[in-house]
mmCIF file of C-alpha atoms and ligand atoms in Angstrom:
data_model
loop_
_atom_site.group_PDB
_atom_site.id
_atom_site.type_symbol
_atom_site.label_atom_id
_atom_site.label_comp_id
_atom_site.label_asym_id
_atom_site.label_seq_id
_atom_site.Cartn_x
_atom_site.Cartn_y
_atom_site.Cartn_z
ATOM 1 C CA UNK O 1 0.000 0.000 0.000
ATOM 2 C CA UNK O 2 1.217 3.517 -0.834
ATOM 3 C CA UNK O 3 0.314 6.523 1.317
ATOM 4 C CA UNK O 4 0.235 10.097 -0.006
ATOM 5 C CA UNK O 5 0.966 12.987 2.333
ATOM 6 C CA UNK O 6 0.186 16.612 1.521
ATOM 7 C CA UNK O 7 3.057 18.510 3.166
ATOM 8 C CA UNK O 8 6.647 17.284 3.326
ATOM 9 C CA UNK O 9 7.920 18.744 6.596
ATOM 10 C CA UNK O 10 9.015 17.017 9.788
ATOM 11 C CA UNK O 11 5.570 15.603 10.577
ATOM 12 C CA UNK O 12 5.436 13.804 7.227
ATOM 13 C CA UNK O 13 9.059 12.717 7.670
ATOM 14 C CA UNK O 14 8.294 11.157 11.052
ATOM 15 C CA UNK O 15 5.192 9.415 9.625
ATOM 16 C CA UNK O 16 7.489 7.830 7.032
ATOM 17 C CA UNK O 17 10.270 6.905 9.422
ATOM 18 C CA UNK O 18 7.848 5.448 11.950
ATOM 19 C CA UNK O 19 5.826 3.378 9.462
ATOM 20 C CA UNK O 20 8.317 2.049 6.918
ATOM 21 C CA UNK O 21 8.707 -1.137 8.911
ATOM 22 C CA UNK O 22 5.029 -1.950 8.334
ATOM 23 C CA UNK O 23 5.944 -2.435 4.669
ATOM 24 C CA UNK O 24 4.248 0.736 3.457
ATOM 25 C CA UNK O 25 5.546 3.238 0.921
ATOM 26 C CA UNK O 26 5.002 6.987 0.815
ATOM 27 C CA UNK O 27 4.830 9.900 -1.626
ATOM 28 C CA UNK O 28 4.748 13.471 -0.289
ATOM 29 C CA UNK O 29 3.750 16.716 -1.987
ATOM 30 C CA UNK O 30 5.494 19.951 -1.019
ATOM 31 C CA UNK O 31 6.356 23.204 -2.804
ATOM 32 C CA UNK O 32 9.943 23.121 -1.533
ATOM 33 C CA UNK O 33 12.597 21.011 -3.298
ATOM 34 C CA UNK O 34 14.341 20.646 0.061
ATOM 35 C CA UNK O 35 11.252 19.516 2.022
ATOM 36 C CA UNK O 36 12.732 17.277 4.704
ATOM 37 C CA UNK O 37 10.365 14.318 4.113
ATOM 38 C CA UNK O 38 11.916 14.216 0.630
ATOM 39 C CA UNK O 39 15.232 13.191 2.218
ATOM 40 C CA UNK O 40 13.687 9.867 3.239
ATOM 41 C CA UNK O 41 11.027 9.190 0.573
ATOM 42 C CA UNK O 42 9.593 10.220 -2.788
ATOM 43 C CA UNK O 43 8.672 13.899 -3.095
ATOM 44 C CA UNK O 44 6.550 15.653 -5.710
ATOM 45 C CA UNK O 45 7.675 19.263 -5.728
ATOM 46 C CA UNK O 46 4.732 21.559 -6.556
ATOM 47 C CA UNK O 47 2.441 24.136 -4.959
ATOM 48 C CA UNK O 48 -0.448 22.671 -2.918
ATOM 49 C CA UNK O 49 -3.011 24.054 -5.361
ATOM 50 C CA UNK O 50 -1.356 22.690 -8.508
ATOM 51 C CA UNK O 51 -4.089 20.429 -9.898
ATOM 52 C CA UNK O 52 -1.721 18.457 -12.156
ATOM 53 C CA UNK O 53 0.517 17.653 -9.193
ATOM 54 C CA UNK O 54 -2.498 16.692 -7.064
ATOM 55 C CA UNK O 55 -3.694 14.325 -9.808
ATOM 56 C CA UNK O 56 -0.176 12.936 -10.130
ATOM 57 C CA UNK O 57 -0.136 12.285 -6.370
ATOM 58 C CA UNK O 58 -3.598 10.685 -6.461
ATOM 59 C CA UNK O 59 -2.458 8.442 -9.324
ATOM 60 C CA UNK O 60 0.513 7.122 -7.357
ATOM 61 C CA UNK O 61 -1.054 6.358 -3.962
ATOM 62 C CA UNK O 62 -3.948 4.432 -2.369
ATOM 63 C CA UNK O 63 -4.915 6.900 0.378
ATOM 64 C CA UNK O 64 -4.086 10.524 1.190
ATOM 65 C CA UNK O 65 -3.489 12.367 4.453
ATOM 66 C CA UNK O 66 -2.174 15.786 5.522
ATOM 67 C CA UNK O 67 0.595 17.016 7.760
ATOM 68 C CA UNK O 68 -1.018 20.450 8.203
ATOM 69 C CA UNK O 69 -4.554 21.768 8.282
ATOM 70 C CA UNK O 70 -4.411 24.784 5.985
ATOM 71 C CA UNK O 71 -4.740 22.796 2.781
ATOM 72 C CA UNK O 72 -6.732 24.741 0.143
ATOM 73 C CA UNK O 73 -10.376 23.525 -0.140
ATOM 74 C CA UNK O 74 -10.059 22.960 -3.883
ATOM 75 C CA UNK O 75 -7.003 20.710 -3.366
ATOM 76 C CA UNK O 76 -8.877 18.578 -0.840
ATOM 77 C CA UNK O 77 -11.772 18.416 -3.307
ATOM 78 C CA UNK O 78 -9.567 17.309 -6.225
ATOM 79 C CA UNK O 79 -8.037 14.553 -4.065
ATOM 80 C CA UNK O 80 -11.260 13.324 -2.435
ATOM 81 C CA UNK O 81 -12.888 12.889 -5.855
ATOM 82 C CA UNK O 82 -10.233 10.306 -6.675
ATOM 83 C CA UNK O 83 -9.336 8.382 -3.526
ATOM 84 C CA UNK O 84 -9.973 8.079 0.228
ATOM 85 C CA UNK O 85 -8.834 11.139 2.175
ATOM 86 C CA UNK O 86 -8.300 10.985 5.951
ATOM 87 C CA UNK O 87 -8.926 12.762 8.262
ATOM 88 C CA UNK O 88 -12.343 13.725 6.844
ATOM 89 C CA UNK O 89 -12.240 17.082 4.988
ATOM 90 C CA UNK O 90 -14.946 18.394 7.341
ATOM 91 C CA UNK O 91 -12.435 18.184 10.228
ATOM 92 C CA UNK O 92 -9.929 20.243 8.245
ATOM 93 C CA UNK O 93 -12.653 22.833 7.625
ATOM 94 C CA UNK O 94 -13.350 23.266 11.350
ATOM 95 C CA UNK O 95 -9.679 23.572 12.224
ATOM 96 C CA UNK O 96 -9.097 26.201 9.522
ATOM 97 C CA UNK O 97 -11.489 28.719 11.061
ATOM 98 C CA UNK O 98 -11.201 29.509 14.777
ATOM 99 C CA UNK O 99 -14.806 30.753 14.853
ATOM 100 C CA UNK O 100 -16.223 27.520 13.354
ATOM 101 C CA UNK O 101 -13.964 25.548 15.710
ATOM 102 C CA UNK O 102 -15.175 27.387 18.811
ATOM 103 C CA UNK O 103 -18.809 27.031 17.659
ATOM 104 C CA UNK O 104 -18.206 23.285 17.322
ATOM 105 C CA UNK O 105 -16.917 23.128 20.923
ATOM 106 C CA UNK O 106 -20.034 25.001 22.037
ATOM 107 C CA UNK O 107 -22.343 22.694 20.050
ATOM 108 C CA UNK O 108 -20.720 19.652 21.707
ATOM 109 C CA UNK O 109 -20.817 21.102 25.232
ATOM 110 C CA UNK O 110 -17.014 21.325 25.453
ATOM 111 C CA UNK O 111 -16.084 24.310 27.646
ATOM 112 C CA UNK O 112 -13.973 26.957 25.855
ATOM 113 C CA UNK O 113 -12.926 30.556 26.646
ATOM 114 C CA UNK O 114 -15.711 33.069 25.839
ATOM 115 C CA UNK O 115 -15.343 34.436 22.316
ATOM 116 C CA UNK O 116 -16.869 36.826 19.803
ATOM 117 C CA UNK O 117 -16.321 37.407 16.082
ATOM 118 C CA UNK O 118 -14.613 40.724 15.232
ATOM 119 C CA UNK O 119 -14.750 42.284 11.766
ATOM 120 C CA UNK O 120 -14.506 45.998 12.596
ATOM 121 C CA UNK O 121 -13.038 48.357 15.179
ATOM 122 C CA UNK O 122 -16.465 49.015 16.800
ATOM 123 C CA UNK O 123 -16.959 45.232 17.089
ATOM 124 C CA UNK O 124 -13.572 44.946 18.798
ATOM 125 C CA UNK O 125 -14.538 47.698 21.248
ATOM 126 C CA UNK O 126 -17.814 45.863 21.883
ATOM 127 C CA UNK O 127 -15.979 42.576 22.434
ATOM 128 C CA UNK O 128 -13.577 44.223 24.918
ATOM 129 C CA UNK O 129 -16.607 45.530 26.825
ATOM 130 C CA UNK O 130 -18.462 42.211 26.782
ATOM 131 C CA UNK O 131 -15.584 39.773 27.344
ATOM 132 C CA UNK O 132 -13.524 42.049 29.577
ATOM 133 C CA UNK O 133 -9.733 42.425 29.414
ATOM 134 C CA UNK O 134 -7.182 40.985 29.006
ATOM 135 C CA UNK O 135 -8.325 39.368 25.808
ATOM 136 C CA UNK O 136 -6.563 37.788 22.872
ATOM 137 C CA UNK O 137 -7.355 38.923 19.358
ATOM 138 C CA UNK O 138 -6.600 36.243 16.757
ATOM 139 C CA UNK O 139 -6.967 35.930 13.006
ATOM 140 C CA UNK O 140 -9.685 33.359 12.305
ATOM 141 C CA UNK O 141 -7.557 31.668 9.652
ATOM 142 C CA UNK O 142 -3.927 30.718 9.020
ATOM 143 C CA UNK O 143 -2.454 31.233 12.503
ATOM 144 C CA UNK O 144 0.278 28.921 13.802
ATOM 145 C CA UNK O 145 2.989 29.018 16.464
ATOM 146 C CA UNK O 146 1.263 32.025 18.037
ATOM 147 C CA UNK O 147 1.383 34.062 14.795
ATOM 148 C CA UNK O 148 -1.597 36.306 14.011
ATOM 149 C CA UNK O 149 -2.358 36.984 17.680
ATOM 150 C CA UNK O 150 -2.384 40.137 19.789
ATOM 151 C CA UNK O 151 -2.976 40.371 23.510
ATOM 152 C CA UNK O 152 -5.089 43.327 24.592
ATOM 153 C CA UNK O 153 -4.441 44.177 28.228
ATOM 154 C CA UNK O 154 -6.170 47.546 28.445
ATOM 155 C CA UNK O 155 -8.274 50.019 26.415
ATOM 156 C CA UNK O 156 -5.233 51.775 24.959
ATOM 157 C CA UNK O 157 -4.142 48.502 23.236
ATOM 158 C CA UNK O 158 -7.357 48.208 21.225
ATOM 159 C CA UNK O 159 -6.433 50.485 18.339
ATOM 160 C CA UNK O 160 -2.881 49.073 18.090
ATOM 161 C CA UNK O 161 -4.268 45.518 18.020
ATOM 162 C CA UNK O 162 -6.759 46.498 15.340
ATOM 163 C CA UNK O 163 -4.016 48.144 13.281
ATOM 164 C CA UNK O 164 -1.828 45.035 13.652
ATOM 165 C CA UNK O 165 -4.437 42.459 12.651
ATOM 166 C CA UNK O 166 -7.532 44.227 11.248
ATOM 167 C CA UNK O 167 -8.677 43.772 7.648
ATOM 168 C CA UNK O 168 -9.200 39.997 7.846
ATOM 169 C CA UNK O 169 -11.871 38.126 9.860
ATOM 170 C CA UNK O 170 -10.858 38.018 13.531
ATOM 171 C CA UNK O 171 -11.980 36.422 16.769
ATOM 172 C CA UNK O 172 -11.636 37.917 20.246
ATOM 173 C CA UNK O 173 -11.152 35.429 23.072
ATOM 174 C CA UNK O 174 -11.196 35.890 26.795
ATOM 175 C CA UNK O 175 -7.612 35.615 28.093
ATOM 176 C CA UNK O 176 -7.273 32.643 30.444
ATOM 177 C CA UNK O 177 -4.637 32.876 33.192
ATOM 178 C CA UNK O 178 -4.394 29.077 33.075
ATOM 179 C CA UNK O 179 -2.624 26.901 35.631
ATOM 180 C CA UNK O 180 -1.184 24.739 32.874
ATOM 181 C CA UNK O 181 -1.690 23.571 29.300
ATOM 182 C CA UNK O 182 -2.233 19.958 28.321
ATOM 183 C CA UNK O 183 -3.166 18.207 25.103
ATOM 184 C CA UNK O 184 -5.007 15.001 24.400
ATOM 185 C CA UNK O 185 -4.041 12.988 21.357
ATOM 186 C CA UNK O 186 -6.435 10.260 20.235
ATOM 187 C CA UNK O 187 -6.498 7.929 17.275
ATOM 188 C CA UNK O 188 -9.630 6.494 15.687
ATOM 189 C CA UNK O 189 -9.586 3.662 13.161
ATOM 190 C CA UNK O 190 -11.918 3.104 10.220
ATOM 191 C CA UNK O 191 -14.133 0.827 12.334
ATOM 192 C CA UNK O 192 -14.506 3.489 15.046
ATOM 193 C CA UNK O 193 -11.988 1.791 17.377
ATOM 194 C CA UNK O 194 -10.460 4.582 19.495
ATOM 195 C CA UNK O 195 -7.344 4.882 21.661
ATOM 196 C CA UNK O 196 -5.976 7.766 23.705
ATOM 197 C CA UNK O 197 -2.428 8.699 24.637
ATOM 198 C CA UNK O 198 -1.678 9.832 28.175
ATOM 199 C CA UNK O 199 -1.873 13.645 28.221
ATOM 200 C CA UNK O 200 1.374 15.632 28.268
ATOM 201 C CA UNK O 201 1.756 18.991 29.981
ATOM 202 C CA UNK O 202 2.958 21.633 27.511
ATOM 203 C CA UNK O 203 5.015 24.784 28.049
ATOM 204 C CA UNK O 204 5.249 27.448 25.349
ATOM 205 C CA UNK O 205 7.851 30.181 24.878
ATOM 206 C CA UNK O 206 7.107 33.120 22.594
ATOM 207 C CA UNK O 207 3.981 31.289 21.365
ATOM 208 C CA UNK O 208 5.966 28.175 20.316
ATOM 209 C CA UNK O 209 5.914 24.833 22.116
ATOM 210 C CA UNK O 210 9.069 24.428 24.203
ATOM 211 C CA UNK O 211 8.494 21.361 26.411
ATOM 212 C CA UNK O 212 6.016 18.485 26.551
ATOM 213 C CA UNK O 213 6.196 16.400 29.688
ATOM 214 C CA UNK O 214 4.198 13.206 30.006
ATOM 215 C CA UNK O 215 3.639 11.674 33.421
ATOM 216 C CA UNK O 216 0.996 8.956 32.987
ATOM 217 C CA UNK O 217 -1.921 9.097 35.432
ATOM 218 C CA UNK O 218 -2.724 12.792 34.946
ATOM 219 C CA UNK O 219 -5.800 13.765 37.006
ATOM 220 C CA UNK O 220 -7.423 15.409 33.940
ATOM 221 C CA UNK O 221 -7.012 12.390 31.632
ATOM 222 C CA UNK O 222 -10.660 11.232 31.859
ATOM 223 C CA UNK O 223 -12.099 14.734 31.239
ATOM 224 C CA UNK O 224 -9.807 15.231 28.257
ATOM 225 C CA UNK O 225 -10.824 11.858 26.803
ATOM 226 C CA UNK O 226 -14.515 12.614 27.174
ATOM 227 C CA UNK O 227 -14.112 15.913 25.269
ATOM 228 C CA UNK O 228 -12.084 14.506 22.396
ATOM 229 C CA UNK O 229 -14.527 11.585 22.133
ATOM 230 C CA UNK O 230 -17.335 14.007 21.291
ATOM 231 C CA UNK O 231 -15.235 15.507 18.509
ATOM 232 C CA UNK O 232 -14.180 12.132 17.087
ATOM 233 C CA UNK O 233 -17.797 10.945 16.953
ATOM 234 C CA UNK O 234 -19.217 14.182 15.569
ATOM 235 C CA UNK O 235 -16.576 14.300 12.807
ATOM 236 C CA UNK O 236 -16.735 10.547 12.058
ATOM 237 C CA UNK O 237 -12.990 10.868 12.372
ATOM 238 C CA UNK O 238 -10.255 8.574 11.063
ATOM 239 C CA UNK O 239 -6.617 9.154 12.072
ATOM 240 C CA UNK O 240 -4.925 11.097 14.861
ATOM 241 C CA UNK O 241 -6.740 14.093 16.338
ATOM 242 C CA UNK O 242 -5.264 16.489 18.911
ATOM 243 C CA UNK O 243 -7.165 18.743 21.301
ATOM 244 C CA UNK O 244 -5.217 21.504 23.079
ATOM 245 C CA UNK O 245 -6.617 22.381 26.504
ATOM 246 C CA UNK O 246 -6.097 24.913 29.298
ATOM 247 C CA UNK O 247 -6.516 23.843 32.914
ATOM 248 C CA UNK O 248 -8.053 26.718 34.809
ATOM 249 C CA UNK O 249 -9.625 26.760 38.270
ATOM 250 C CA UNK O 250 -9.890 22.991 38.359
ATOM 251 C CA UNK O 251 -11.467 22.447 34.953
ATOM 252 C CA UNK O 252 -10.476 22.128 31.337
ATOM 253 C CA UNK O 253 -11.192 24.649 28.560
ATOM 254 C CA UNK O 254 -10.642 23.739 24.918
ATOM 255 C CA UNK O 255 -8.201 25.961 23.026
ATOM 256 C CA UNK O 256 -8.041 24.395 19.562
ATOM 257 C CA UNK O 257 -7.972 21.162 17.606
ATOM 258 C CA UNK O 258 -5.317 19.918 15.197
ATOM 259 C CA UNK O 259 -6.591 17.242 12.781
ATOM 260 C CA UNK O 260 -3.181 15.598 12.579
ATOM 261 C CA UNK O 261 -0.188 14.319 14.469
ATOM 262 C CA UNK O 262 0.992 16.993 16.891
ATOM 263 C CA UNK O 263 4.221 18.395 18.262
ATOM 264 C CA UNK O 264 3.099 17.595 21.828
ATOM 265 C CA UNK O 265 3.014 13.914 20.793
ATOM 266 C CA UNK O 266 6.600 13.577 19.584
ATOM 267 C CA UNK O 267 7.492 11.897 22.881
ATOM 268 C CA UNK O 268 5.353 8.917 21.783
ATOM 269 C CA UNK O 269 8.104 7.803 19.351
ATOM 270 C CA UNK O 270 10.215 6.440 22.199
ATOM 271 C CA UNK O 271 7.820 6.891 25.134
ATOM 272 C CA UNK O 272 4.804 4.833 24.106
ATOM 273 C CA UNK O 273 4.212 1.362 22.726
ATOM 274 C CA UNK O 274 3.084 2.714 19.317
ATOM 275 C CA UNK O 275 3.931 6.250 18.236
ATOM 276 C CA UNK O 276 1.290 8.772 17.171
ATOM 277 C CA UNK O 277 2.848 8.684 13.677
ATOM 278 C CA UNK O 278 2.540 4.923 13.257
ATOM 279 C CA UNK O 279 -0.968 4.882 14.717
ATOM 280 C CA UNK O 280 -2.088 7.642 12.348
ATOM 281 C CA UNK O 281 -0.789 5.637 9.395
ATOM 282 C CA UNK O 282 -2.359 2.440 10.765
ATOM 283 C CA UNK O 283 -5.727 4.198 11.084
ATOM 284 C CA UNK O 284 -5.773 5.650 7.570
ATOM 285 C CA UNK O 285 -4.624 2.398 5.955
ATOM 286 C CA UNK O 286 -7.219 0.307 7.820
ATOM 287 C CA UNK O 287 -4.738 -1.591 10.012
ATOM 288 C CA UNK O 288 -5.518 -2.472 13.647
ATOM 289 C CA UNK O 289 -4.349 0.258 16.040
ATOM 290 C CA UNK O 290 -1.371 -0.257 18.324
ATOM 291 C CA UNK O 291 -1.226 0.220 22.074
ATOM 292 C CA UNK O 292 -0.973 3.856 23.171
ATOM 293 C CA UNK O 293 0.305 2.932 26.634
ATOM 294 C CA UNK O 294 3.304 4.901 27.913
ATOM 295 C CA UNK O 295 6.453 2.961 28.787
ATOM 296 C CA UNK O 296 7.256 5.346 31.633
ATOM 297 C CA UNK O 297 7.644 9.128 31.924
ATOM 298 C CA UNK O 298 8.885 11.283 29.033
ATOM 299 C CA UNK O 299 10.063 14.790 28.320
ATOM 300 C CA UNK O 300 10.337 16.246 24.825
ATOM 301 C CA UNK O 301 12.125 19.510 24.123
ATOM 302 C CA UNK O 302 11.862 21.371 20.829
ATOM 303 C CA UNK O 303 14.960 22.642 19.059
ATOM 304 C CA UNK O 304 13.885 25.995 17.645
ATOM 305 C CA UNK O 305 16.008 27.976 15.188
ATOM 306 C CA UNK O 306 19.106 25.850 15.577
ATOM 307 C CA UNK O 307 20.147 22.449 16.890
ATOM 308 C CA UNK O 308 22.156 22.238 20.090
ATOM 309 C CA UNK O 309 25.638 20.819 19.657
ATOM 310 C CA UNK O 310 25.076 17.125 18.959
ATOM 311 C CA UNK O 311 28.256 15.814 20.570
ATOM 312 C CA UNK O 312 27.746 17.863 23.719
ATOM 313 C CA UNK O 313 24.070 16.905 23.992
ATOM 314 C CA UNK O 314 24.638 13.183 23.460
ATOM 315 C CA UNK O 315 27.504 13.221 25.940
ATOM 316 C CA UNK O 316 25.422 15.029 28.540
ATOM 317 C CA UNK O 317 22.347 12.795 28.297
ATOM 318 C CA UNK O 318 23.202 9.193 27.548
ATOM 319 C CA UNK O 319 19.529 8.244 27.142
ATOM 320 C CA UNK O 320 18.427 11.131 24.913
ATOM 321 C CA UNK O 321 16.862 10.416 21.517
ATOM 322 C CA UNK O 322 18.132 13.205 19.289
ATOM 323 C CA UNK O 323 15.963 14.066 16.297
ATOM 324 C CA UNK O 324 17.357 16.427 13.644
ATOM 325 C CA UNK O 325 14.883 17.117 10.859
ATOM 326 C CA UNK O 326 17.456 18.012 8.196
ATOM 327 C CA UNK O 327 16.175 21.600 7.945
ATOM 328 C CA UNK O 328 18.326 24.702 7.515
ATOM 329 C CA UNK O 329 18.645 26.753 10.732
ATOM 330 C CA UNK O 330 16.394 29.826 10.789
ATOM 331 C CA UNK O 331 15.055 31.831 13.756
ATOM 332 C CA UNK O 332 11.729 30.485 15.013
ATOM 333 C CA UNK O 333 11.882 27.352 12.829
ATOM 334 C CA UNK O 334 11.370 23.894 14.336
ATOM 335 C CA UNK O 335 14.583 22.091 13.336
ATOM 336 C CA UNK O 336 14.539 19.110 15.688
ATOM 337 C CA UNK O 337 13.619 17.786 19.098
ATOM 338 C CA UNK O 338 15.015 15.613 21.853
ATOM 339 C CA UNK O 339 13.218 13.081 24.048
ATOM 340 C CA UNK O 340 14.263 11.472 27.313
ATOM 341 C CA UNK O 341 12.348 8.643 28.980
ATOM 342 C CA UNK O 342 12.628 7.583 32.597
ATOM 343 C CA UNK O 343 10.903 4.982 34.721
ATOM 344 C CA UNK O 344 9.808 7.454 37.392
ATOM 345 C CA UNK O 345 8.734 11.107 37.576
ATOM 346 C CA UNK O 346 11.518 12.151 39.993
ATOM 347 C CA UNK O 347 14.364 11.180 37.641
ATOM 348 C CA UNK O 348 12.550 13.018 34.868
ATOM 349 C CA UNK O 349 12.171 16.250 36.880
ATOM 350 C CA UNK O 350 15.899 16.204 37.590
ATOM 351 C CA UNK O 351 16.749 16.326 33.883
ATOM 352 C CA UNK O 352 14.239 18.901 32.622
ATOM 353 C CA UNK O 353 16.100 22.136 33.585
ATOM 354 C CA UNK O 354 19.348 21.110 31.860
ATOM 355 C CA UNK O 355 17.539 19.810 28.782
ATOM 356 C CA UNK O 356 15.584 23.048 28.518
ATOM 357 C CA UNK O 357 18.770 25.112 28.938
ATOM 358 C CA UNK O 358 20.618 23.264 26.158
ATOM 359 C CA UNK O 359 17.753 23.811 23.708
ATOM 360 C CA UNK O 360 17.220 27.472 24.622
ATOM 361 C CA UNK O 361 20.881 28.420 24.445
ATOM 362 C CA UNK O 362 21.154 26.971 20.924
ATOM 363 C CA UNK O 363 18.126 28.907 19.760
ATOM 364 C CA UNK O 364 19.219 32.129 21.465
ATOM 365 C CA UNK O 365 22.679 31.859 19.886
ATOM 366 C CA UNK O 366 20.870 31.679 16.553
ATOM 367 C CA UNK O 367 18.736 34.759 17.130
ATOM 368 C CA UNK O 368 21.699 36.899 18.179
ATOM 369 C CA UNK O 369 24.125 35.688 15.491
ATOM 370 C CA UNK O 370 25.410 38.468 13.149
ATOM 371 C CA UNK O 371 24.888 36.138 10.176
ATOM 372 C CA UNK O 372 21.181 35.979 10.922
ATOM 373 C CA UNK O 373 20.953 39.737 11.344
ATOM 374 C CA UNK O 374 22.394 40.120 7.836
ATOM 375 C CA UNK O 375 20.183 37.402 6.363
ATOM 376 C CA UNK O 376 17.074 39.064 7.734
ATOM 377 C CA UNK O 377 17.730 42.411 6.009
HETATM 378 P P1 ATP X 401 0.101 26.400 17.667
HETATM 379 O O1 ATP X 401 0.294 26.354 16.205
HETATM 380 O O2 ATP X 401 1.390 26.413 18.435
HETATM 381 O O3 ATP X 401 -0.860 25.403 18.217
HETATM 382 P P2 ATP X 401 -1.573 28.694 17.285
HETATM 383 O O4 ATP X 401 -0.878 29.787 16.592
HETATM 384 O O5 ATP X 401 -2.526 27.861 16.518
HETATM 385 O O6 ATP X 401 -0.517 27.811 18.018
HETATM 386 P P3 ATP X 401 -3.060 28.949 19.769
HETATM 387 O O7 ATP X 401 -2.878 27.518 20.107
HETATM 388 O O8 ATP X 401 -4.435 29.458 19.706
HETATM 389 O O9 ATP X 401 -2.347 29.391 18.428
HETATM 390 O O10 ATP X 401 -2.237 29.836 20.810
HETATM 391 C C1 ATP X 401 -0.854 29.640 21.068
HETATM 392 C C2 ATP X 401 -0.626 29.732 22.572
HETATM 393 O O11 ATP X 401 -1.022 31.024 23.056
HETATM 394 C C3 ATP X 401 -1.456 28.747 23.377
HETATM 395 O O12 ATP X 401 -0.867 27.470 23.423
HETATM 396 C C4 ATP X 401 -1.468 29.459 24.729
HETATM 397 O O13 ATP X 401 -0.243 29.293 25.407
HETATM 398 C C5 ATP X 401 -1.624 30.920 24.345
HETATM 399 N N1 ATP X 401 -3.064 31.278 24.267
HETATM 400 C C6 ATP X 401 -3.870 31.171 23.185
HETATM 401 N N2 ATP X 401 -5.140 31.531 23.459
HETATM 402 C C7 ATP X 401 -5.160 31.890 24.757
HETATM 403 C C8 ATP X 401 -6.181 32.370 25.650
HETATM 404 N N3 ATP X 401 -7.446 32.564 25.248
HETATM 405 N N4 ATP X 401 -5.814 32.617 26.935
HETATM 406 C C9 ATP X 401 -4.531 32.439 27.346
HETATM 407 N N5 ATP X 401 -3.531 32.014 26.555
HETATM 408 C C10 ATP X 401 -3.818 31.721 25.281
HETATM 409 MG MG1 MG X 402 -2.196 25.859 19.531
#
C-alpha cells in the first residue's frame, strides 16, 4: 500500500520513518525542493493548489493524508474525488477557522474561553466591553505558532491591536490565566476503534511549544478523553486528532484542535508502545491500532532555530533520543527535538532544567548571530 501525504515537513518525515517497517511506501507533496520528508522518501515538488501535481499524487497512492490543516479547499476536493482522504475534509474545515472551531466546541458542550467574532473596530470595542480584558485577538484563519495573535491588556491597546491584525476576519477570546496547558491525542480507526495517549503537559515560549512532559496518570485524563470523544464521533474521524486544553480553576477549557499528528506527541516515538505517527498511518490504511500505553515518563524539548551541539548533547544525556529534521537553521523554525524517557517522575524532573537550557541556548545563539541579522535584512 502507498500513502500520499500533503506537506513534506518534519511531521510527514516522522510518519514515514515510523511506518516504513510496516511495509508501506510513501509519496509526499510539497512546494519546496528541500522539504525534509523528501530526504527519506519520494517527493513531488509543486504548490499545494497545482491540480496536475495533485492528480499525479492521487495516481501514485492508495490513500491521502495531511501534515497540516491549511490545505486549500479545492485541493482537498480534487483529491477526495479520486481516492480516500483521511482525516475527513470536514475536520480540516473546522480547524481552519477559529470561529467555526469554537462554535463546534459550544455545540458539543465542550467548555472553551468566551469568544466573539470581530470584523470591525467598533466590534472589537464591543468585544472588549463584553468579554472584559485581558483578551486575545486572533486571526480566524492561518495562525500557527502564536502568529496572528495580539494580547489586549487595556483600552489603549485596542487600536494598536486592530491596526496590527484588522482587515481579515478576527476572533476575540477571553484571556485565560491558566494553571497549565495539556493536550489530548487520540487515534480512531476506520471501524470506530479509538485509543488515547496519556496527556502531556505543555510549556510554550514566545507562542511556540518548548516542552512536553508526560507523566501517565494525569488527574485530567478522563475529562480530556470525554471531550475529544465528542469531537471524534461528531466528525466521524479517522486518524490522529489532537485537542489543546487549558486547565483553569480545576477544569479544562478547549483551546483548539489539530486534525493531525501533533508536536506535543513527539514523545510517543520512544515513550509509548506505538507512536502517534505509526498509529495515524495504521488508522488511515485500515490496520488495527497499536497500544498507546506509555512505557514510563517522558520529556520532549523542541529545538527551535538551531540544533544544540550534537556531541555535547549526546555526551550530557546518555539516554536522549536526538531528532534532527534536516532543515536549515532559521530563527523560530522547528529544526529538531530531543526526548528522554525515565521509569519514574523524579528522575525526569531532575533532567528537565538542563535539557531546557541546552535547547534554549542553541536557539538564542541563533537569534543573536550576526549572520542571521544580515540574512534578515
Ligand atoms: P500552535 O500552532 O502552536 O498550536 P496557534 O498559533 O494555533 O498555536 P493557539 O494555540 O491558539 O495558536 O495559541 C498559542 C498559545 O497562546 C497557546 O498554546 C497558549 O499558550 C496561548 N493562548 C492562546 N489563546 C489563549 C487564551 N485565550 N488565553 C490564554 N492564553 C492563550
Ligand atoms: Mg495551539
